[in-house]
Short mmCIF file of N, CA and C in Angstrom, two decimals:
data_model
loop_
_atom_site.label_atom_id
_atom_site.label_comp_id
_atom_site.label_asym_id
_atom_site.label_seq_id
_atom_site.Cartn_x
_atom_site.Cartn_y
_atom_site.Cartn_z
N UNK A 557 114.15 -39.10 -11.82
CA UNK A 557 113.90 -38.27 -12.93
C UNK A 557 113.22 -38.96 -14.08
N UNK A 558 113.01 -40.22 -13.98
CA UNK A 558 112.28 -40.90 -15.02
C UNK A 558 111.41 -41.97 -14.39
N UNK A 559 110.38 -42.37 -15.11
CA UNK A 559 109.50 -43.43 -14.66
C UNK A 559 109.91 -44.69 -15.39
N UNK A 560 110.10 -45.77 -14.68
CA UNK A 560 110.48 -47.01 -15.35
C UNK A 560 109.84 -48.19 -14.64
N UNK A 561 109.93 -49.34 -15.24
CA UNK A 561 109.37 -50.55 -14.69
C UNK A 561 110.48 -51.31 -13.98
N UNK A 562 110.26 -51.63 -12.72
CA UNK A 562 111.22 -52.42 -11.95
C UNK A 562 110.58 -53.76 -11.65
N UNK A 563 111.40 -54.79 -11.51
CA UNK A 563 110.89 -56.12 -11.21
C UNK A 563 111.42 -56.58 -9.86
N UNK A 564 110.58 -57.35 -9.14
CA UNK A 564 111.01 -57.93 -7.87
C UNK A 564 111.94 -59.10 -8.15
N UNK A 565 112.96 -59.22 -7.34
CA UNK A 565 113.87 -60.36 -7.43
C UNK A 565 114.00 -60.94 -6.02
N UNK A 566 114.48 -62.19 -5.92
CA UNK A 566 114.61 -62.83 -4.61
C UNK A 566 115.50 -62.04 -3.68
N UNK A 567 116.79 -62.00 -3.97
CA UNK A 567 117.75 -61.25 -3.18
C UNK A 567 118.61 -60.45 -4.16
N UNK A 568 118.81 -59.20 -3.84
CA UNK A 568 119.62 -58.35 -4.71
C UNK A 568 120.67 -57.63 -3.86
N UNK A 569 121.76 -57.31 -4.49
CA UNK A 569 122.82 -56.55 -3.84
C UNK A 569 123.05 -55.28 -4.65
N UNK A 570 123.16 -54.16 -3.96
CA UNK A 570 123.45 -52.89 -4.63
C UNK A 570 124.52 -52.15 -3.83
N UNK A 571 125.26 -51.35 -4.55
CA UNK A 571 126.25 -50.47 -3.91
C UNK A 571 126.30 -49.20 -4.75
N UNK A 572 126.45 -48.07 -4.08
CA UNK A 572 126.52 -46.80 -4.80
C UNK A 572 127.70 -45.98 -4.31
N UNK A 573 128.15 -45.15 -5.20
CA UNK A 573 129.16 -44.14 -4.88
C UNK A 573 128.69 -42.87 -5.53
N UNK A 574 128.65 -41.80 -4.77
CA UNK A 574 128.28 -40.53 -5.40
C UNK A 574 129.17 -39.42 -4.88
N UNK A 575 129.36 -38.45 -5.75
CA UNK A 575 130.17 -37.29 -5.41
C UNK A 575 129.48 -36.08 -6.03
N UNK A 576 129.52 -34.98 -5.32
CA UNK A 576 128.87 -33.79 -5.83
C UNK A 576 129.44 -32.53 -5.22
N UNK A 577 129.15 -31.45 -5.86
CA UNK A 577 129.58 -30.14 -5.37
C UNK A 577 128.48 -29.13 -5.65
N UNK A 578 128.30 -28.22 -4.73
CA UNK A 578 127.33 -27.14 -4.88
C UNK A 578 128.06 -25.86 -4.50
N UNK A 579 128.32 -25.00 -5.49
CA UNK A 579 129.16 -23.82 -5.31
C UNK A 579 128.35 -22.57 -5.62
N UNK A 580 128.47 -21.56 -4.78
CA UNK A 580 127.85 -20.27 -5.04
C UNK A 580 128.90 -19.33 -5.59
N UNK A 581 128.59 -18.73 -6.73
CA UNK A 581 129.50 -17.79 -7.38
C UNK A 581 128.91 -16.39 -7.25
N UNK A 582 129.42 -15.63 -6.36
CA UNK A 582 128.89 -14.30 -6.15
C UNK A 582 127.55 -14.34 -5.45
N UNK A 583 126.79 -13.29 -5.60
CA UNK A 583 125.55 -13.13 -4.87
C UNK A 583 124.37 -13.85 -5.52
N UNK A 584 124.42 -14.09 -6.83
CA UNK A 584 123.24 -14.54 -7.54
C UNK A 584 123.33 -15.90 -8.22
N UNK A 585 124.52 -16.39 -8.48
CA UNK A 585 124.68 -17.59 -9.31
C UNK A 585 125.22 -18.76 -8.49
N UNK A 586 124.66 -19.93 -8.75
CA UNK A 586 125.13 -21.16 -8.12
C UNK A 586 125.29 -22.25 -9.16
N UNK A 587 126.23 -23.14 -8.92
CA UNK A 587 126.47 -24.27 -9.81
C UNK A 587 126.46 -25.54 -8.97
N UNK A 588 125.74 -26.54 -9.45
CA UNK A 588 125.70 -27.84 -8.80
C UNK A 588 126.15 -28.87 -9.83
N UNK A 589 126.99 -29.81 -9.42
CA UNK A 589 127.42 -30.89 -10.29
C UNK A 589 127.54 -32.15 -9.47
N UNK A 590 127.19 -33.29 -10.08
CA UNK A 590 127.28 -34.53 -9.34
C UNK A 590 127.39 -35.73 -10.26
N UNK A 591 127.87 -36.82 -9.67
CA UNK A 591 128.02 -38.08 -10.39
C UNK A 591 127.60 -39.21 -9.45
N UNK A 592 126.88 -40.19 -9.98
CA UNK A 592 126.48 -41.36 -9.20
C UNK A 592 126.88 -42.62 -9.97
N UNK A 593 127.52 -43.55 -9.26
CA UNK A 593 127.85 -44.86 -9.79
C UNK A 593 127.00 -45.87 -9.02
N UNK A 594 126.27 -46.72 -9.75
CA UNK A 594 125.41 -47.72 -9.13
C UNK A 594 125.82 -49.10 -9.62
N UNK A 595 126.06 -50.00 -8.68
CA UNK A 595 126.32 -51.40 -9.00
C UNK A 595 125.17 -52.19 -8.41
N UNK A 596 124.54 -53.07 -9.22
CA UNK A 596 123.42 -53.87 -8.72
C UNK A 596 123.43 -55.24 -9.37
N UNK A 597 123.13 -56.25 -8.58
CA UNK A 597 123.12 -57.63 -9.07
C UNK A 597 122.02 -58.43 -8.37
N UNK A 598 121.39 -59.32 -9.13
CA UNK A 598 120.47 -60.31 -8.55
C UNK A 598 121.32 -61.48 -8.08
N UNK A 599 121.14 -61.89 -6.83
CA UNK A 599 121.98 -62.95 -6.27
C UNK A 599 121.82 -64.28 -6.99
N UNK A 600 120.58 -64.62 -7.38
CA UNK A 600 120.35 -65.93 -7.99
C UNK A 600 120.95 -66.06 -9.39
N UNK A 601 121.04 -64.95 -10.14
CA UNK A 601 121.56 -65.04 -11.52
C UNK A 601 122.92 -64.39 -11.68
N UNK A 602 123.29 -63.49 -10.78
CA UNK A 602 124.53 -62.73 -10.94
C UNK A 602 124.44 -61.64 -12.00
N UNK A 603 123.25 -61.44 -12.56
CA UNK A 603 123.04 -60.44 -13.62
C UNK A 603 122.68 -59.09 -13.01
N UNK A 604 122.94 -58.04 -13.79
CA UNK A 604 122.58 -56.69 -13.35
C UNK A 604 121.06 -56.57 -13.26
N UNK A 605 120.59 -55.79 -12.29
CA UNK A 605 119.16 -55.54 -12.16
C UNK A 605 118.70 -54.64 -13.30
N UNK A 606 117.45 -54.84 -13.73
CA UNK A 606 116.96 -54.08 -14.88
C UNK A 606 116.62 -52.64 -14.50
N UNK A 607 116.69 -51.77 -15.49
CA UNK A 607 116.31 -50.36 -15.38
C UNK A 607 117.06 -49.60 -14.29
N UNK A 608 118.29 -49.99 -14.04
CA UNK A 608 119.12 -49.27 -13.07
C UNK A 608 120.40 -48.85 -13.76
N UNK A 609 120.51 -47.58 -14.10
CA UNK A 609 121.71 -47.12 -14.82
C UNK A 609 122.95 -47.18 -13.94
N UNK A 610 124.05 -47.60 -14.53
CA UNK A 610 125.31 -47.67 -13.77
C UNK A 610 125.87 -46.28 -13.51
N UNK A 611 125.62 -45.34 -14.40
CA UNK A 611 126.19 -44.00 -14.26
C UNK A 611 125.12 -42.94 -14.47
N UNK A 612 125.20 -41.87 -13.69
CA UNK A 612 124.35 -40.70 -13.91
C UNK A 612 125.16 -39.46 -13.57
N UNK A 613 125.08 -38.47 -14.45
CA UNK A 613 125.77 -37.20 -14.25
C UNK A 613 124.72 -36.09 -14.28
N UNK A 614 124.85 -35.14 -13.35
CA UNK A 614 123.90 -34.04 -13.30
C UNK A 614 124.66 -32.74 -13.11
N UNK A 615 124.18 -31.69 -13.79
CA UNK A 615 124.75 -30.35 -13.62
C UNK A 615 123.61 -29.34 -13.65
N UNK A 616 123.71 -28.33 -12.81
CA UNK A 616 122.71 -27.25 -12.78
C UNK A 616 123.42 -25.91 -12.65
N UNK A 617 122.85 -24.92 -13.30
CA UNK A 617 123.26 -23.53 -13.11
C UNK A 617 122.01 -22.81 -12.63
N UNK A 618 122.13 -22.13 -11.49
CA UNK A 618 120.98 -21.46 -10.88
C UNK A 618 121.25 -19.97 -10.75
N UNK A 619 120.20 -19.19 -10.96
CA UNK A 619 120.24 -17.75 -10.73
C UNK A 619 119.15 -17.43 -9.71
N UNK A 620 119.50 -16.71 -8.66
CA UNK A 620 118.53 -16.31 -7.63
C UNK A 620 118.73 -14.83 -7.32
N UNK A 621 117.64 -14.10 -7.31
CA UNK A 621 117.69 -12.70 -6.90
C UNK A 621 116.58 -12.50 -5.89
N UNK A 622 116.95 -12.51 -4.61
CA UNK A 622 115.96 -12.47 -3.53
C UNK A 622 115.13 -11.20 -3.56
N UNK A 623 115.75 -10.06 -3.80
CA UNK A 623 115.01 -8.79 -3.79
C UNK A 623 113.97 -8.74 -4.90
N UNK A 624 114.29 -9.28 -6.05
CA UNK A 624 113.34 -9.31 -7.17
C UNK A 624 112.36 -10.48 -7.04
N UNK A 625 112.68 -11.46 -6.17
CA UNK A 625 111.84 -12.64 -6.03
C UNK A 625 111.90 -13.55 -7.25
N UNK A 626 113.03 -13.54 -7.93
CA UNK A 626 113.18 -14.28 -9.18
C UNK A 626 114.20 -15.40 -9.03
N UNK A 627 113.88 -16.56 -9.58
CA UNK A 627 114.85 -17.65 -9.63
C UNK A 627 114.71 -18.34 -10.98
N UNK A 628 115.84 -18.81 -11.50
CA UNK A 628 115.86 -19.53 -12.78
C UNK A 628 116.93 -20.62 -12.70
N UNK A 629 116.66 -21.75 -13.31
CA UNK A 629 117.59 -22.87 -13.28
C UNK A 629 117.62 -23.54 -14.65
N UNK A 630 118.81 -23.92 -15.08
CA UNK A 630 119.00 -24.78 -16.26
C UNK A 630 119.70 -26.04 -15.75
N UNK A 631 119.13 -27.20 -16.08
CA UNK A 631 119.66 -28.46 -15.56
C UNK A 631 119.92 -29.44 -16.70
N UNK A 632 121.02 -30.18 -16.57
CA UNK A 632 121.38 -31.21 -17.54
C UNK A 632 121.61 -32.51 -16.78
N UNK A 633 121.03 -33.59 -17.28
CA UNK A 633 121.25 -34.91 -16.69
C UNK A 633 121.59 -35.88 -17.81
N UNK A 634 122.60 -36.71 -17.58
CA UNK A 634 122.91 -37.80 -18.51
C UNK A 634 122.85 -39.09 -17.73
N UNK A 635 122.18 -40.07 -18.33
CA UNK A 635 122.04 -41.36 -17.70
C UNK A 635 122.55 -42.44 -18.65
N UNK A 636 123.31 -43.38 -18.13
CA UNK A 636 123.90 -44.42 -18.97
C UNK A 636 122.86 -45.47 -19.37
N UNK A 637 123.29 -46.36 -20.24
CA UNK A 637 122.43 -47.44 -20.71
C UNK A 637 122.01 -48.33 -19.55
N UNK A 638 120.89 -49.05 -19.75
CA UNK A 638 120.41 -50.01 -18.76
C UNK A 638 119.98 -51.29 -19.47
N UNK A 639 119.99 -52.37 -18.72
CA UNK A 639 119.40 -53.61 -19.23
C UNK A 639 117.91 -53.54 -19.01
N UNK A 640 117.14 -54.01 -19.98
CA UNK A 640 115.68 -53.95 -19.86
C UNK A 640 115.06 -55.33 -19.74
N UNK A 641 115.88 -56.36 -19.62
CA UNK A 641 115.34 -57.69 -19.33
C UNK A 641 116.29 -58.40 -18.35
N UNK A 642 115.73 -59.34 -17.61
CA UNK A 642 116.50 -60.00 -16.55
C UNK A 642 117.69 -60.80 -17.08
N UNK A 643 117.63 -61.25 -18.32
CA UNK A 643 118.75 -62.02 -18.90
C UNK A 643 119.90 -61.11 -19.32
N UNK A 644 119.69 -59.80 -19.25
CA UNK A 644 120.71 -58.81 -19.64
C UNK A 644 121.10 -58.94 -21.11
N UNK A 645 120.12 -59.23 -21.96
CA UNK A 645 120.39 -59.34 -23.39
C UNK A 645 119.85 -58.14 -24.17
N UNK A 646 118.91 -57.36 -23.60
CA UNK A 646 118.37 -56.17 -24.26
C UNK A 646 118.84 -54.94 -23.50
N UNK A 647 119.39 -53.99 -24.24
CA UNK A 647 119.94 -52.77 -23.64
C UNK A 647 119.17 -51.56 -24.15
N UNK A 648 118.81 -50.69 -23.23
CA UNK A 648 118.26 -49.38 -23.57
C UNK A 648 119.42 -48.39 -23.52
N UNK A 649 119.65 -47.63 -24.59
CA UNK A 649 120.82 -46.73 -24.61
C UNK A 649 120.69 -45.59 -23.60
N UNK A 650 121.83 -45.02 -23.25
CA UNK A 650 121.83 -43.86 -22.38
C UNK A 650 121.26 -42.65 -23.10
N UNK A 651 120.95 -41.61 -22.33
CA UNK A 651 120.36 -40.42 -22.95
C UNK A 651 120.64 -39.18 -22.10
N UNK A 652 120.66 -38.01 -22.74
CA UNK A 652 120.77 -36.75 -22.01
C UNK A 652 119.40 -36.09 -21.89
N UNK A 653 119.21 -35.31 -20.85
CA UNK A 653 117.98 -34.54 -20.67
C UNK A 653 118.35 -33.12 -20.26
N UNK A 654 117.78 -32.14 -20.95
CA UNK A 654 117.98 -30.73 -20.64
C UNK A 654 116.64 -30.15 -20.18
N UNK A 655 116.64 -29.50 -19.03
CA UNK A 655 115.42 -28.90 -18.49
C UNK A 655 115.73 -27.50 -18.00
N UNK A 656 114.70 -26.68 -17.88
CA UNK A 656 114.87 -25.31 -17.38
C UNK A 656 113.58 -24.88 -16.69
N UNK A 657 113.71 -24.01 -15.71
CA UNK A 657 112.53 -23.46 -15.06
C UNK A 657 112.83 -22.08 -14.51
N UNK A 658 111.75 -21.31 -14.39
CA UNK A 658 111.84 -19.96 -13.85
C UNK A 658 110.65 -19.77 -12.90
N UNK A 659 110.90 -19.04 -11.83
CA UNK A 659 109.85 -18.78 -10.84
C UNK A 659 109.94 -17.33 -10.39
N UNK A 660 108.78 -16.68 -10.28
CA UNK A 660 108.72 -15.28 -9.87
C UNK A 660 107.76 -15.15 -8.69
N UNK A 661 108.25 -14.52 -7.61
CA UNK A 661 107.37 -14.25 -6.47
C UNK A 661 106.46 -13.09 -6.86
N UNK A 662 105.16 -13.28 -6.69
CA UNK A 662 104.18 -12.24 -7.03
C UNK A 662 103.75 -11.47 -5.79
N UNK A 663 103.59 -12.18 -4.70
CA UNK A 663 103.16 -11.59 -3.44
C UNK A 663 103.60 -12.55 -2.35
N UNK A 664 103.55 -12.14 -1.10
CA UNK A 664 103.98 -12.99 0.00
C UNK A 664 103.45 -14.41 -0.13
N UNK A 665 104.31 -15.35 -0.42
CA UNK A 665 103.92 -16.75 -0.53
C UNK A 665 103.40 -17.18 -1.89
N UNK A 666 103.00 -16.23 -2.74
CA UNK A 666 102.42 -16.56 -4.04
C UNK A 666 103.48 -16.43 -5.13
N UNK A 667 103.66 -17.51 -5.89
CA UNK A 667 104.68 -17.56 -6.94
C UNK A 667 104.06 -18.04 -8.25
N UNK A 668 104.53 -17.49 -9.35
CA UNK A 668 104.20 -18.00 -10.68
C UNK A 668 105.42 -18.76 -11.19
N UNK A 669 105.20 -19.87 -11.88
CA UNK A 669 106.33 -20.64 -12.37
C UNK A 669 106.06 -21.18 -13.77
N UNK A 670 107.16 -21.43 -14.47
CA UNK A 670 107.13 -22.07 -15.78
C UNK A 670 108.28 -23.06 -15.81
N UNK A 671 108.00 -24.32 -16.15
CA UNK A 671 109.02 -25.37 -16.20
C UNK A 671 108.97 -26.06 -17.56
N UNK A 672 110.12 -26.24 -18.13
CA UNK A 672 110.26 -27.03 -19.34
C UNK A 672 111.14 -28.22 -19.03
N UNK A 673 110.58 -29.42 -19.09
CA UNK A 673 111.31 -30.64 -18.75
C UNK A 673 111.61 -31.42 -20.02
N UNK A 674 112.80 -31.98 -20.10
CA UNK A 674 113.26 -32.74 -21.27
C UNK A 674 113.06 -31.91 -22.54
N UNK A 675 113.61 -30.70 -22.54
CA UNK A 675 113.41 -29.77 -23.64
C UNK A 675 113.95 -30.29 -24.97
N UNK A 676 114.94 -31.16 -24.93
CA UNK A 676 115.49 -31.72 -26.17
C UNK A 676 114.69 -32.94 -26.64
N UNK A 677 113.64 -33.31 -25.88
CA UNK A 677 112.77 -34.43 -26.21
C UNK A 677 113.59 -35.71 -26.44
N UNK A 678 114.55 -35.94 -25.56
CA UNK A 678 115.43 -37.12 -25.67
C UNK A 678 114.62 -38.40 -25.54
N UNK A 679 114.95 -39.36 -26.37
CA UNK A 679 114.33 -40.68 -26.31
C UNK A 679 115.36 -41.73 -26.67
N UNK A 680 115.09 -42.92 -26.28
CA UNK A 680 115.92 -44.04 -26.69
C UNK A 680 115.60 -44.31 -28.15
N UNK A 681 116.27 -45.27 -28.76
CA UNK A 681 115.96 -45.59 -30.15
C UNK A 681 114.59 -46.22 -30.22
N UNK A 682 113.91 -46.05 -31.31
CA UNK A 682 112.56 -46.57 -31.47
C UNK A 682 112.49 -48.05 -31.78
N UNK A 683 113.60 -48.77 -31.72
CA UNK A 683 113.62 -50.18 -32.10
C UNK A 683 112.83 -51.07 -31.14
N UNK A 684 112.72 -50.68 -29.88
CA UNK A 684 112.03 -51.50 -28.89
C UNK A 684 110.84 -50.73 -28.33
N UNK A 685 109.61 -51.07 -28.73
CA UNK A 685 108.44 -50.31 -28.26
C UNK A 685 108.18 -50.43 -26.77
N UNK A 686 108.80 -51.41 -26.11
CA UNK A 686 108.61 -51.57 -24.67
C UNK A 686 109.60 -50.74 -23.86
N UNK A 687 110.58 -50.16 -24.51
CA UNK A 687 111.58 -49.35 -23.83
C UNK A 687 111.09 -47.91 -23.83
N UNK A 688 110.61 -47.45 -22.71
CA UNK A 688 109.96 -46.14 -22.62
C UNK A 688 110.81 -45.08 -21.91
N UNK A 689 112.11 -45.29 -21.80
CA UNK A 689 112.95 -44.29 -21.13
C UNK A 689 113.23 -43.15 -22.08
N UNK A 690 113.35 -41.95 -21.69
CA UNK A 690 112.75 -41.43 -20.45
C UNK A 690 111.28 -41.13 -20.67
N UNK A 691 110.55 -41.15 -19.60
CA UNK A 691 109.16 -40.75 -19.64
C UNK A 691 109.02 -39.51 -18.82
N UNK A 692 108.23 -38.53 -19.12
CA UNK A 692 107.64 -38.38 -20.44
C UNK A 692 108.66 -37.77 -21.39
N UNK A 693 108.23 -37.51 -22.61
CA UNK A 693 109.06 -36.74 -23.53
C UNK A 693 109.08 -35.30 -23.03
N UNK A 694 109.21 -34.33 -23.90
CA UNK A 694 109.25 -32.94 -23.43
C UNK A 694 107.92 -32.59 -22.78
N UNK A 695 108.00 -31.73 -21.80
CA UNK A 695 106.82 -31.38 -21.02
C UNK A 695 106.94 -29.93 -20.59
N UNK A 696 105.89 -29.17 -20.77
CA UNK A 696 105.86 -27.76 -20.36
C UNK A 696 104.80 -27.60 -19.29
N UNK A 697 105.21 -27.07 -18.12
CA UNK A 697 104.30 -26.88 -16.99
C UNK A 697 104.33 -25.41 -16.58
N UNK A 698 103.21 -24.90 -16.18
CA UNK A 698 103.14 -23.53 -15.68
C UNK A 698 102.02 -23.43 -14.67
N UNK A 699 102.13 -22.46 -13.77
CA UNK A 699 101.06 -22.31 -12.81
C UNK A 699 101.41 -21.36 -11.69
N UNK A 700 100.57 -21.40 -10.69
CA UNK A 700 100.76 -20.61 -9.47
C UNK A 700 100.97 -21.55 -8.31
N UNK A 701 101.81 -21.13 -7.38
CA UNK A 701 102.09 -21.93 -6.19
C UNK A 701 102.01 -20.99 -4.99
N UNK A 702 101.42 -21.49 -3.92
CA UNK A 702 101.36 -20.72 -2.68
C UNK A 702 102.13 -21.46 -1.60
N UNK A 703 103.09 -20.80 -0.99
CA UNK A 703 103.91 -21.40 0.07
C UNK A 703 103.50 -20.80 1.41
N UNK A 704 102.94 -21.63 2.27
CA UNK A 704 102.47 -21.17 3.57
C UNK A 704 103.61 -20.63 4.45
N UNK A 705 104.78 -21.19 4.33
CA UNK A 705 105.91 -20.80 5.17
C UNK A 705 106.35 -19.37 4.94
N UNK A 706 105.96 -18.76 3.83
CA UNK A 706 106.41 -17.39 3.52
C UNK A 706 105.43 -16.32 4.00
N UNK A 707 104.37 -16.69 4.64
CA UNK A 707 103.35 -15.73 5.03
C UNK A 707 103.86 -14.70 5.94
#
């Protein structure tokens, strides 16, 4: 969900734990929630790898109406702080991101969509000009999509 700079290291060790649930409430509404724990270390230094958040939480609420050909989603993601240098002395703070999108089927396979990403324009503190998380800031996308599988 974000673009960041990663560095090569000699040998690294990582371990993850994730848990999630995807529940449908009635005919039209679904809720997704998840959590990811990431542990990462460079073997030569024992320090955490850069730009890898230890914690990430995600939640989505989805609305789908097949007969109308309409779908809408509101998504929230929170990502914890990360180290931005190999010595683990500079920290980029965690941040939340709120996004939403809607899609309408116009004809067999043809859909119109509108997406708003990072609607709250979340950014880290401006103290470090090299810390660019998250990228980009808020972004609005719209267009037409054709899905061959629906023909």
